[in-house]
mmCIF file of C-alpha atoms in Angstrom:
data_model
loop_
_atom_site.group_PDB
_atom_site.id
_atom_site.type_symbol
_atom_site.label_atom_id
_atom_site.label_comp_id
_atom_site.label_asym_id
_atom_site.label_seq_id
_atom_site.Cartn_x
_atom_site.Cartn_y
_atom_site.Cartn_z
ATOM 1 C CA ASN A 1 -12.062 23.137 -12.924
ATOM 2 C CA ALA A 2 -10.778 22.735 -9.378
ATOM 3 C CA GLY A 3 -9.822 19.091 -10.032
ATOM 4 C CA VAL A 4 -9.088 17.212 -6.806
ATOM 5 C CA THR A 5 -9.308 19.236 -3.603
ATOM 6 C CA GLN A 6 -7.909 18.021 -0.311
ATOM 7 C CA THR A 7 -8.453 19.594 3.080
ATOM 8 C CA PRO A 8 -6.772 20.364 5.363
ATOM 9 C CA LYS A 9 -3.298 20.970 3.940
ATOM 10 C CA PHE A 10 -1.622 20.500 7.314
ATOM 11 C CA GLN A 11 -2.735 18.834 10.528
ATOM 12 C CA VAL A 12 -1.154 17.977 13.849
ATOM 13 C CA LEU A 13 -2.851 15.385 16.037
ATOM 14 C CA LYS A 14 -2.167 13.829 19.383
ATOM 15 C CA THR A 15 -2.012 10.071 19.688
ATOM 16 C CA GLY A 16 -5.511 8.660 20.033
ATOM 17 C CA GLN A 17 -7.310 11.564 18.411
ATOM 18 C CA SER A 18 -9.561 11.023 15.443
ATOM 19 C CA MET A 19 -9.963 13.088 12.323
ATOM 20 C CA THR A 20 -11.228 13.008 8.769
ATOM 21 C CA LEU A 21 -9.216 13.992 5.733
ATOM 22 C CA GLN A 22 -11.490 15.397 3.087
ATOM 23 C CA CYS A 23 -11.231 14.786 -0.653
ATOM 24 C CA ALA A 24 -13.523 16.119 -3.340
ATOM 25 C CA GLN A 25 -13.343 16.021 -7.125
ATOM 26 C CA ASP A 26 -15.426 17.853 -9.697
ATOM 27 C CA MET A 27 -14.560 15.782 -12.770
ATOM 28 C CA ASN A 28 -17.323 13.176 -12.339
ATOM 29 C CA HIS A 29 -14.700 10.482 -11.938
ATOM 30 C CA GLU A 30 -15.879 7.058 -10.836
ATOM 31 C CA TYR A 31 -12.570 5.977 -9.316
ATOM 32 C CA MET A 32 -11.037 7.567 -6.225
ATOM 33 C CA SER A 33 -8.160 6.468 -4.066
ATOM 34 C CA TRP A 34 -6.086 7.401 -1.039
ATOM 35 C CA TYR A 35 -2.321 6.986 -0.797
ATOM 36 C CA ARG A 36 0.215 7.715 1.858
ATOM 37 C CA GLN A 37 3.744 8.793 0.998
ATOM 38 C CA ASP A 38 6.621 8.216 3.360
ATOM 39 C CA PRO A 39 10.303 9.006 2.724
ATOM 40 C CA GLY A 40 11.883 6.310 0.590
ATOM 41 C CA MET A 41 8.629 4.348 0.359
ATOM 42 C CA GLY A 42 6.959 5.866 -2.674
ATOM 43 C CA LEU A 43 3.167 5.875 -2.647
ATOM 44 C CA ARG A 44 1.246 3.120 -0.904
ATOM 45 C CA LEU A 45 -2.430 2.579 -1.564
ATOM 46 C CA ILE A 46 -4.655 2.767 1.518
ATOM 47 C CA HIS A 47 -8.203 2.416 0.162
ATOM 48 C CA TYR A 48 -9.915 2.894 -3.150
ATOM 49 C CA SER A 49 -13.408 3.144 -4.590
ATOM 50 C CA VAL A 50 -14.685 2.300 -8.063
ATOM 51 C CA GLY A 51 -17.954 4.165 -7.552
ATOM 52 C CA ALA A 52 -20.434 5.482 -5.029
ATOM 53 C CA GLY A 53 -21.202 2.879 -2.375
ATOM 54 C CA ILE A 54 -18.216 0.681 -3.281
ATOM 55 C CA THR A 55 -14.891 0.698 -1.441
ATOM 56 C CA ASP A 56 -12.022 -1.735 -1.114
ATOM 57 C CA GLN A 57 -8.767 -2.066 0.741
ATOM 58 C CA GLY A 58 -5.381 -1.300 -0.684
ATOM 59 C CA GLU A 59 -1.929 -2.219 0.531
ATOM 60 C CA VAL A 60 -1.992 -0.506 3.943
ATOM 61 C CA PRO A 61 -5.631 -0.177 5.134
ATOM 62 C CA ASN A 62 -5.191 -0.774 8.866
ATOM 63 C CA GLY A 63 -6.137 2.207 11.014
ATOM 64 C CA TYR A 64 -8.112 3.900 8.247
ATOM 65 C CA ASN A 65 -11.766 3.878 7.216
ATOM 66 C CA VAL A 66 -13.403 5.220 4.084
ATOM 67 C CA SER A 67 -16.876 5.649 2.688
ATOM 68 C CA ARG A 68 -18.195 6.803 -0.688
ATOM 69 C CA SER A 69 -21.708 8.150 -0.400
ATOM 70 C CA THR A 70 -21.405 10.417 -3.457
ATOM 71 C CA THR A 71 -19.365 10.391 -6.660
ATOM 72 C CA GLU A 72 -17.639 13.629 -5.658
ATOM 73 C CA ASP A 73 -16.435 12.892 -2.112
ATOM 74 C CA PHE A 74 -14.145 10.263 -0.631
ATOM 75 C CA PRO A 75 -13.205 11.060 2.981
ATOM 76 C CA LEU A 76 -10.494 9.172 4.859
ATOM 77 C CA ARG A 77 -11.018 8.664 8.575
ATOM 78 C CA LEU A 78 -8.362 8.016 11.171
ATOM 79 C CA LEU A 79 -10.204 6.533 14.127
ATOM 80 C CA SER A 80 -7.378 6.628 16.689
ATOM 81 C CA ALA A 81 -4.272 8.318 15.368
ATOM 82 C CA ALA A 82 -0.881 6.750 15.971
ATOM 83 C CA PRO A 83 2.622 8.188 15.393
ATOM 84 C CA SER A 84 3.079 5.597 12.604
ATOM 85 C CA GLN A 85 0.387 7.447 10.664
ATOM 86 C CA THR A 86 2.559 10.535 10.382
ATOM 87 C CA SER A 87 2.807 10.918 6.624
ATOM 88 C CA VAL A 88 1.725 12.880 3.591
ATOM 89 C CA TYR A 89 -1.648 11.740 2.295
ATOM 90 C CA PHE A 90 -2.739 12.071 -1.306
ATOM 91 C CA CYS A 91 -6.166 11.624 -2.796
ATOM 92 C CA ALA A 92 -6.515 10.843 -6.486
ATOM 93 C CA SER A 93 -9.320 10.279 -8.953
ATOM 94 C CA SER A 94 -9.635 8.874 -12.452
ATOM 95 C CA SER A 95 -12.245 8.164 -15.075
ATOM 96 C CA PHE A 96 -11.993 4.450 -14.436
ATOM 97 C CA GLY A 97 -13.212 2.522 -17.427
ATOM 98 C CA ARG A 98 -13.556 5.509 -19.707
ATOM 99 C CA GLY A 99 -10.810 6.656 -22.047
ATOM 100 C CA PRO A 100 -7.187 5.999 -21.041
ATOM 101 C CA LYS A 101 -7.593 3.710 -18.118
ATOM 102 C CA ASN A 102 -6.507 4.832 -14.719
ATOM 103 C CA ILE A 103 -4.701 8.069 -15.459
ATOM 104 C CA GLN A 104 -4.980 9.558 -12.013
ATOM 105 C CA TYR A 105 -5.364 13.185 -11.014
ATOM 106 C CA PHE A 106 -3.888 14.014 -7.626
ATOM 107 C CA GLY A 107 -4.729 16.509 -4.961
ATOM 108 C CA ALA A 108 -2.044 18.680 -3.370
ATOM 109 C CA GLY A 109 -1.774 16.471 -0.306
ATOM 110 C CA THR A 110 -2.369 16.650 3.442
ATOM 111 C CA ARG A 111 0.670 16.687 5.712
ATOM 112 C CA LEU A 112 -0.238 14.931 8.946
ATOM 113 C CA SER A 113 1.863 14.747 12.081
ATOM 114 C CA VAL A 114 0.811 12.565 15.004
ATOM 115 C CA LEU A 115 2.566 13.357 18.265
ATOM 116 C CA SER B 1 4.131 -5.226 -1.918
ATOM 117 C CA GLN B 2 4.971 -2.599 -4.462
ATOM 118 C CA GLN B 3 4.922 -3.568 -8.093
ATOM 119 C CA GLY B 4 7.416 -1.160 -9.579
ATOM 120 C CA GLU B 5 11.006 -0.712 -8.593
ATOM 121 C CA GLU B 6 12.882 2.210 -9.968
ATOM 122 C CA ASP B 7 16.505 2.705 -10.707
ATOM 123 C CA PRO B 8 18.403 4.785 -9.857
ATOM 124 C CA GLN B 9 16.911 6.109 -6.626
ATOM 125 C CA ALA B 10 18.618 9.443 -7.252
ATOM 126 C CA LEU B 11 20.171 11.010 -10.336
ATOM 127 C CA SER B 12 22.050 14.292 -10.657
ATOM 128 C CA ILE B 13 23.040 15.659 -14.074
ATOM 129 C CA GLN B 14 23.985 18.920 -15.753
ATOM 130 C CA GLU B 15 21.434 21.017 -17.558
ATOM 131 C CA GLY B 16 21.233 20.033 -21.196
ATOM 132 C CA GLU B 17 22.171 16.405 -20.607
ATOM 133 C CA ASN B 18 19.750 13.512 -21.033
ATOM 134 C CA ALA B 19 18.277 11.712 -18.027
ATOM 135 C CA THR B 20 17.263 8.069 -18.071
ATOM 136 C CA MET B 21 15.239 6.344 -15.374
ATOM 137 C CA ASN B 22 14.261 2.698 -15.286
ATOM 138 C CA CYS B 23 11.320 0.822 -13.834
ATOM 139 C CA SER B 24 10.889 -2.910 -13.326
ATOM 140 C CA TYR B 25 7.666 -4.654 -12.403
ATOM 141 C CA LYS B 26 6.523 -8.152 -11.533
ATOM 142 C CA THR B 27 3.147 -9.060 -13.023
ATOM 143 C CA SER B 28 1.246 -8.733 -16.298
ATOM 144 C CA ILE B 29 -0.002 -5.232 -16.915
ATOM 145 C CA ASN B 30 -2.533 -3.361 -19.030
ATOM 146 C CA ASN B 31 -0.425 -0.224 -19.132
ATOM 147 C CA LEU B 32 2.435 1.556 -17.445
ATOM 148 C CA GLN B 33 2.439 5.229 -16.544
ATOM 149 C CA TRP B 34 4.999 7.787 -15.489
ATOM 150 C CA TYR B 35 4.277 10.617 -13.077
ATOM 151 C CA ARG B 36 6.265 13.612 -11.889
ATOM 152 C CA GLN B 37 6.187 15.105 -8.411
ATOM 153 C CA ASN B 38 7.655 18.496 -7.681
ATOM 154 C CA SER B 39 8.759 19.072 -4.117
ATOM 155 C CA GLY B 40 5.784 19.499 -1.796
ATOM 156 C CA ARG B 41 3.226 18.930 -4.533
ATOM 157 C CA GLY B 42 0.940 16.191 -5.784
ATOM 158 C CA LEU B 43 1.821 13.858 -8.634
ATOM 159 C CA VAL B 44 1.198 14.886 -12.222
ATOM 160 C CA HIS B 45 0.661 12.385 -15.018
ATOM 161 C CA LEU B 46 3.286 12.524 -17.776
ATOM 162 C CA ILE B 47 2.732 9.658 -20.174
ATOM 163 C CA LEU B 48 0.976 6.304 -20.505
ATOM 164 C CA ILE B 49 2.197 3.373 -22.565
ATOM 165 C CA ARG B 50 -0.036 0.402 -23.230
ATOM 166 C CA SER B 51 1.153 -3.172 -22.969
ATOM 167 C CA ASN B 52 1.020 -3.625 -26.757
ATOM 168 C CA GLU B 53 3.205 -0.546 -27.374
ATOM 169 C CA ARG B 54 6.991 -0.555 -27.311
ATOM 170 C CA GLU B 55 7.816 3.140 -27.469
ATOM 171 C CA LYS B 56 6.034 6.411 -27.011
ATOM 172 C CA HIS B 57 7.059 10.041 -27.285
ATOM 173 C CA SER B 58 5.700 13.218 -25.776
ATOM 174 C CA GLY B 59 7.752 16.361 -26.301
ATOM 175 C CA ARG B 60 11.153 15.760 -24.664
ATOM 176 C CA LEU B 61 9.941 12.526 -23.084
ATOM 177 C CA ARG B 62 10.535 9.092 -24.534
ATOM 178 C CA VAL B 63 9.177 5.990 -22.849
ATOM 179 C CA THR B 64 9.977 2.411 -23.780
ATOM 180 C CA LEU B 65 8.308 -0.747 -22.573
ATOM 181 C CA ASP B 66 9.690 -4.271 -22.743
ATOM 182 C CA THR B 67 7.008 -6.660 -21.501
ATOM 183 C CA SER B 68 9.281 -9.682 -21.912
ATOM 184 C CA LYS B 69 11.692 -8.157 -19.390
ATOM 185 C CA LYS B 70 8.920 -6.455 -17.415
ATOM 186 C CA SER B 71 10.728 -3.158 -17.583
ATOM 187 C CA SER B 72 10.275 0.384 -18.785
ATOM 188 C CA SER B 73 12.506 3.402 -19.170
ATOM 189 C CA LEU B 74 11.830 7.122 -19.188
ATOM 190 C CA LEU B 75 14.228 9.338 -21.109
ATOM 191 C CA ILE B 76 14.154 13.102 -20.699
ATOM 192 C CA THR B 77 16.201 14.799 -23.397
ATOM 193 C CA ALA B 78 17.899 18.189 -23.166
ATOM 194 C CA SER B 79 17.136 18.489 -19.459
ATOM 195 C CA ARG B 80 16.210 21.795 -17.863
ATOM 196 C CA ALA B 81 16.359 23.034 -14.288
ATOM 197 C CA ALA B 82 12.551 22.833 -14.217
ATOM 198 C CA ASP B 83 12.794 19.056 -14.718
ATOM 199 C CA THR B 84 14.134 18.730 -11.169
ATOM 200 C CA ALA B 85 11.536 16.511 -9.471
ATOM 201 C CA SER B 86 10.808 12.945 -8.436
ATOM 202 C CA TYR B 87 9.596 10.592 -11.131
ATOM 203 C CA PHE B 88 7.411 7.566 -10.457
ATOM 204 C CA CYS B 89 6.316 4.666 -12.600
ATOM 205 C CA ALA B 90 2.920 3.123 -11.958
ATOM 206 C CA THR B 91 1.503 -0.110 -13.286
ATOM 207 C CA ASP B 92 -2.080 -0.992 -14.053
ATOM 208 C CA GLU B 93 -2.169 -4.690 -13.227
ATOM 209 C CA ARG B 94 -4.378 -6.975 -15.264
ATOM 210 C CA GLY B 95 -7.407 -8.029 -13.262
ATOM 211 C CA ALA B 96 -6.802 -5.430 -10.579
ATOM 212 C CA GLN B 97 -8.603 -2.165 -10.090
ATOM 213 C CA LYS B 98 -5.697 -0.097 -8.900
ATOM 214 C CA LEU B 99 -2.413 1.482 -9.883
ATOM 215 C CA VAL B 100 0.708 0.412 -8.049
ATOM 216 C CA PHE B 101 3.504 2.956 -7.764
ATOM 217 C CA GLY B 102 7.226 2.495 -7.593
ATOM 218 C CA GLN B 103 9.437 4.214 -5.038
ATOM 219 C CA GLY B 104 10.528 6.899 -7.458
ATOM 220 C CA THR B 105 13.702 8.420 -8.859
ATOM 221 C CA ARG B 106 14.772 11.786 -7.520
ATOM 222 C CA LEU B 107 16.185 13.801 -10.429
ATOM 223 C CA THR B 108 18.287 16.917 -9.882
ATOM 224 C CA ILE B 109 19.276 19.117 -12.818
ATOM 225 C CA ASN B 110 22.278 21.289 -12.039
ATOM 226 C CA PRO B 111 22.545 24.629 -13.860
#
């Protein structure tokens, strides 16, 4: 199994540009989430989804949009990139509600720099 | 705001010694989890302890949970160089549909 796949691995943007970070999982997990990781800040939840068609905001949602049209995919969109969005972004999925609750499987991350 | 706070922020020990990391949280939880992150990689789940459990073991890992003090500890025995990583606790809050992560402990094992 590929698990959770994130693309791209690295990205450099200019302020004001838009882009989409891709996340796909092949484990048929209902729950997917996006985090950002900054030095000394741990992981902060941006958005999450408990199933196709359902999304909700996390701790730091401003500047980011998400959608969940399929179980497998959960893209994160930056509409107008700002230097404050320079970070490492992680996507995670879990079999929410089945088995051990909320054990999350993480992708390898996307390192984003906004100049 | 983040639920878990970890202590210490950084820990450096000699290979073979035991490493203990602590996590405190604020609200009622369903379970508490520990994750490891190697440099430049994603997080990997280590162990989950439910709110009605007090201690759990997995190989060289021992986790305790004290819900009255809202705290947990992760003990790694007989540390190895390969244990060098950051370790995060994460809480599954009751009534919430998300995990909340602490800021992590950076563990360095010196050969």
